[in-house]
PDB file of C-alpha atoms in Angstrom:
ATOM      1  CA  UNK A   1     105.096 129.291  64.948  1.00 53.00           C
ATOM      2  CA  UNK A   2     102.363 127.917  67.171  1.00 59.00           C
ATOM      3  CA  UNK A   3     102.948 124.273  66.223  1.00 57.00           C
ATOM      4  CA  UNK A   4     105.281 123.734  69.112  1.00 56.00           C
ATOM      5  CA  UNK A   5     102.557 124.446  71.613  1.00 56.00           C
ATOM      6  CA  UNK A   6     100.563 121.389  70.710  1.00 56.00           C
ATOM      7  CA  UNK A   7     103.402 118.885  71.182  1.00 55.00           C
ATOM      8  CA  UNK A   8     103.446 117.257  74.556  1.00 55.00           C
ATOM      9  CA  UNK A   9     106.556 116.199  76.328  1.00 52.00           C
ATOM     10  CA  UNK A  10     107.243 112.521  76.480  1.00 56.00           C
ATOM     11  CA  UNK A  11     107.115 110.720  79.791  1.00 51.00           C
ATOM     12  CA  UNK A  12     105.076 113.533  81.583  1.00 49.00           C
ATOM     13  CA  UNK A  13     101.769 111.544  81.362  1.00 50.00           C
ATOM     14  CA  UNK A  14     101.537 108.289  83.136  1.00 50.00           C
ATOM     15  CA  UNK A  15     100.333 105.576  80.787  1.00 51.00           C
ATOM     16  CA  UNK A  16      97.106 104.051  82.044  1.00 53.00           C
ATOM     17  CA  UNK A  17      97.145 100.189  81.607  1.00 64.00           C
ATOM     18  CA  UNK A  18      93.993  99.035  80.128  1.00 68.00           C
ATOM     19  CA  UNK A  19      93.006  95.368  80.445  1.00 70.00           C
ATOM     20  CA  UNK A  20      90.419  93.917  78.184  1.00 82.00           C
ATOM     21  CA  UNK A  21      87.547  92.131  79.882  1.00 86.00           C
ATOM     22  CA  UNK A  22      88.649  88.853  78.574  1.00 83.00           C
ATOM     23  CA  UNK A  23      92.111  89.320  79.999  1.00 85.00           C
ATOM     24  CA  UNK A  24      90.832  89.146  83.547  1.00 90.00           C
ATOM     25  CA  UNK A  25      87.469  87.304  83.072  1.00 94.00           C
ATOM     26  CA  UNK A  26      89.029  84.148  81.775  1.00 93.00           C
ATOM     27  CA  UNK A  27      91.546  83.704  84.552  1.00 95.00           C
ATOM     28  CA  UNK A  28      88.866  84.530  87.190  1.00 95.00           C
ATOM     29  CA  UNK A  29      86.430  82.096  85.571  1.00 96.00           C
ATOM     30  CA  UNK A  30      89.168  79.344  85.560  1.00 95.00           C
ATOM     31  CA  UNK A  31      90.205  80.157  89.092  1.00 96.00           C
ATOM     32  CA  UNK A  32      86.607  79.806  90.321  1.00 96.00           C
ATOM     33  CA  UNK A  33      86.143  76.557  88.499  1.00 96.00           C
ATOM     34  CA  UNK A  34      89.356  75.132  89.911  1.00 96.00           C
ATOM     35  CA  UNK A  35      88.606  76.272  93.391  1.00 96.00           C
ATOM     36  CA  UNK A  36      85.092  74.991  93.386  1.00 95.00           C
ATOM     37  CA  UNK A  37      86.364  71.648  92.029  1.00 95.00           C
ATOM     38  CA  UNK A  38      89.124  71.397  94.578  1.00 95.00           C
ATOM     39  CA  UNK A  39      86.539  72.179  97.363  1.00 95.00           C
ATOM     40  CA  UNK A  40      84.147  69.558  96.175  1.00 93.00           C
ATOM     41  CA  UNK A  41      86.857  66.837  95.799  1.00 93.00           C
ATOM     42  CA  UNK A  42      88.027  67.428  99.374  1.00 93.00           C
ATOM     43  CA  UNK A  43      84.507  67.758 100.864  1.00 91.00           C
ATOM     44  CA  UNK A  44      83.740  64.302  99.460  1.00 85.00           C
ATOM     45  CA  UNK A  45      79.917  64.880 100.079  1.00 83.00           C
ATOM     46  CA  UNK A  46      80.280  65.943 103.680  1.00 85.00           C
ATOM     47  CA  UNK A  47      79.711  69.239 105.307  1.00 89.00           C
ATOM     48  CA  UNK A  48      81.793  72.124 104.001  1.00 90.00           C
ATOM     49  CA  UNK A  49      84.397  73.285 106.429  1.00 91.00           C
ATOM     50  CA  UNK A  50      86.496  76.397 106.813  1.00 93.00           C
ATOM     51  CA  UNK A  51      89.748  74.640 105.823  1.00 93.00           C
ATOM     52  CA  UNK A  52      88.157  73.195 102.704  1.00 94.00           C
ATOM     53  CA  UNK A  53      86.707  76.579 101.763  1.00 94.00           C
ATOM     54  CA  UNK A  54      90.283  78.054 102.265  1.00 96.00           C
ATOM     55  CA  UNK A  55      91.874  75.591 100.144  1.00 95.00           C
ATOM     56  CA  UNK A  56      89.350  76.252  97.339  1.00 95.00           C
ATOM     57  CA  UNK A  57      89.789  80.044  97.489  1.00 96.00           C
ATOM     58  CA  UNK A  58      93.539  80.035  97.712  1.00 97.00           C
ATOM     59  CA  UNK A  59      93.996  77.374  94.933  1.00 97.00           C
ATOM     60  CA  UNK A  60      91.569  79.319  92.708  1.00 96.00           C
ATOM     61  CA  UNK A  61      93.284  82.564  93.407  1.00 97.00           C
ATOM     62  CA  UNK A  62      96.722  81.124  92.645  1.00 97.00           C
ATOM     63  CA  UNK A  63      95.544  79.675  89.333  1.00 97.00           C
ATOM     64  CA  UNK A  64      93.786  82.979  88.442  1.00 96.00           C
ATOM     65  CA  UNK A  65      96.911  85.023  89.156  1.00 97.00           C
ATOM     66  CA  UNK A  66      99.151  82.603  87.261  1.00 96.00           C
ATOM     67  CA  UNK A  67      96.796  82.640  84.285  1.00 95.00           C
ATOM     68  CA  UNK A  68      96.582  86.482  84.200  1.00 95.00           C
ATOM     69  CA  UNK A  69     100.398  86.720  84.451  1.00 95.00           C
ATOM     70  CA  UNK A  70     100.926  84.259  81.582  1.00 95.00           C
ATOM     71  CA  UNK A  71      98.350  86.113  79.516  1.00 93.00           C
ATOM     72  CA  UNK A  72     100.017  89.436  80.002  1.00 93.00           C
ATOM     73  CA  UNK A  73     103.494  88.112  79.048  1.00 93.00           C
ATOM     74  CA  UNK A  74     102.729  85.476  76.458  1.00 91.00           C
ATOM     75  CA  UNK A  75     103.324  87.850  73.407  1.00 90.00           C
ATOM     76  CA  UNK A  76     106.961  88.295  74.574  1.00 94.00           C
ATOM     77  CA  UNK A  77     107.708  84.577  74.834  1.00 94.00           C
ATOM     78  CA  UNK A  78     108.827  82.461  71.649  1.00 94.00           C
ATOM     79  CA  UNK A  79     106.200  79.886  70.817  1.00 92.00           C
ATOM     80  CA  UNK A  80     108.009  76.916  72.129  1.00 94.00           C
ATOM     81  CA  UNK A  81     108.382  78.557  75.631  1.00 96.00           C
ATOM     82  CA  UNK A  82     104.831  79.829  75.472  1.00 95.00           C
ATOM     83  CA  UNK A  83     103.556  76.305  74.792  1.00 96.00           C
ATOM     84  CA  UNK A  84     105.684  74.897  77.614  1.00 97.00           C
ATOM     85  CA  UNK A  85     104.252  77.504  79.992  1.00 97.00           C
ATOM     86  CA  UNK A  86     100.722  76.542  79.077  1.00 97.00           C
ATOM     87  CA  UNK A  87     101.585  72.915  79.426  1.00 97.00           C
ATOM     88  CA  UNK A  88     103.107  73.415  82.873  1.00 97.00           C
ATOM     89  CA  UNK A  89     100.107  75.370  84.035  1.00 97.00           C
ATOM     90  CA  UNK A  90      97.557  72.916  82.780  1.00 97.00           C
ATOM     91  CA  UNK A  91      99.470  69.745  83.927  1.00 97.00           C
ATOM     92  CA  UNK A  92     100.243  71.306  87.310  1.00 97.00           C
ATOM     93  CA  UNK A  93      96.559  72.072  87.756  1.00 97.00           C
ATOM     94  CA  UNK A  94      95.410  68.588  86.769  1.00 97.00           C
ATOM     95  CA  UNK A  95      98.040  66.908  88.978  1.00 97.00           C
ATOM     96  CA  UNK A  96      96.965  69.021  91.919  1.00 97.00           C
ATOM     97  CA  UNK A  97      93.372  68.197  91.474  1.00 96.00           C
ATOM     98  CA  UNK A  98      94.096  64.539  91.129  1.00 97.00           C
ATOM     99  CA  UNK A  99      96.273  64.545  94.161  1.00 96.00           C
ATOM    100  CA  UNK A 100      93.372  65.870  96.263  1.00 95.00           C
ATOM    101  CA  UNK A 101      91.320  62.819  95.575  1.00 93.00           C
ATOM    102  CA  UNK A 102      93.675  60.646  97.758  1.00 92.00           C
ATOM    103  CA  UNK A 103      95.723  59.140  94.955  1.00 92.00           C
ATOM    104  CA  UNK A 104      99.536  58.711  95.306  1.00 94.00           C
ATOM    105  CA  UNK A 105     101.988  61.450  94.608  1.00 95.00           C
ATOM    106  CA  UNK A 106     103.411  59.357  91.743  1.00 97.00           C
ATOM    107  CA  UNK A 107     100.016  58.839  90.106  1.00 97.00           C
ATOM    108  CA  UNK A 108      99.281  62.473  90.257  1.00 96.00           C
ATOM    109  CA  UNK A 109     102.585  63.438  88.845  1.00 97.00           C
ATOM    110  CA  UNK A 110     102.287  61.021  86.033  1.00 97.00           C
ATOM    111  CA  UNK A 111      98.764  62.249  85.186  1.00 97.00           C
ATOM    112  CA  UNK A 112      99.939  65.869  85.417  1.00 97.00           C
ATOM    113  CA  UNK A 113     102.917  65.176  83.170  1.00 98.00           C
ATOM    114  CA  UNK A 114     100.968  63.331  80.556  1.00 98.00           C
ATOM    115  CA  UNK A 115      98.224  65.987  80.372  1.00 98.00           C
ATOM    116  CA  UNK A 116     100.813  68.764  80.498  1.00 97.00           C
ATOM    117  CA  UNK A 117     102.660  67.280  77.453  1.00 98.00           C
ATOM    118  CA  UNK A 118      99.427  66.863  75.679  1.00 97.00           C
ATOM    119  CA  UNK A 119      98.650  70.708  76.385  1.00 97.00           C
ATOM    120  CA  UNK A 120     102.206  71.629  75.255  1.00 97.00           C
ATOM    121  CA  UNK A 121     101.803  69.756  71.935  1.00 97.00           C
ATOM    122  CA  UNK A 122      98.333  71.235  71.269  1.00 97.00           C
ATOM    123  CA  UNK A 123      99.350  74.711  72.235  1.00 96.00           C
ATOM    124  CA  UNK A 124     102.572  74.448  70.076  1.00 96.00           C
ATOM    125  CA  UNK A 125     100.492  73.258  67.109  1.00 97.00           C
ATOM    126  CA  UNK A 126      98.092  76.195  67.561  1.00 95.00           C
ATOM    127  CA  UNK A 127     100.887  78.834  67.986  1.00 93.00           C
ATOM    128  CA  UNK A 128     102.886  77.433  65.105  1.00 94.00           C
ATOM    129  CA  UNK A 129      99.941  77.340  62.593  1.00 94.00           C
ATOM    130  CA  UNK A 130      98.627  80.785  63.648  1.00 90.00           C
ATOM    131  CA  UNK A 131     101.830  82.682  63.621  1.00 79.00           C
ATOM    132  CA  UNK A 132     102.163  85.565  61.331  1.00 68.00           C
TER     133      UNK A 132
END
């Protein structure tokens, strides 16, 4: 008769969302690297200014948030769309960094597209061969 006392009602406890260390450490690391690299490209050996520092912080934070979001939802995506998302994120990041060096928008777009397609193919291969 006492068995019903140990049963908890569903929905009464709020679920705590636990993120592994890697799920936030990897996006933060990638964001710091991209932000630092963007700042060093724009600085071009001169003195660091507030605008250059802001560019690095904002671009790094945007990449970190996008990487964290993609990492949180990647299991729900089919492998083709997941590979395309990784390709778009990588290609966009490389194109952005290349555009900071003063090259034309067309050159930065082509380089971003080529590296994005390369990442798409590599990611699709990994997802296809490691799928259960």
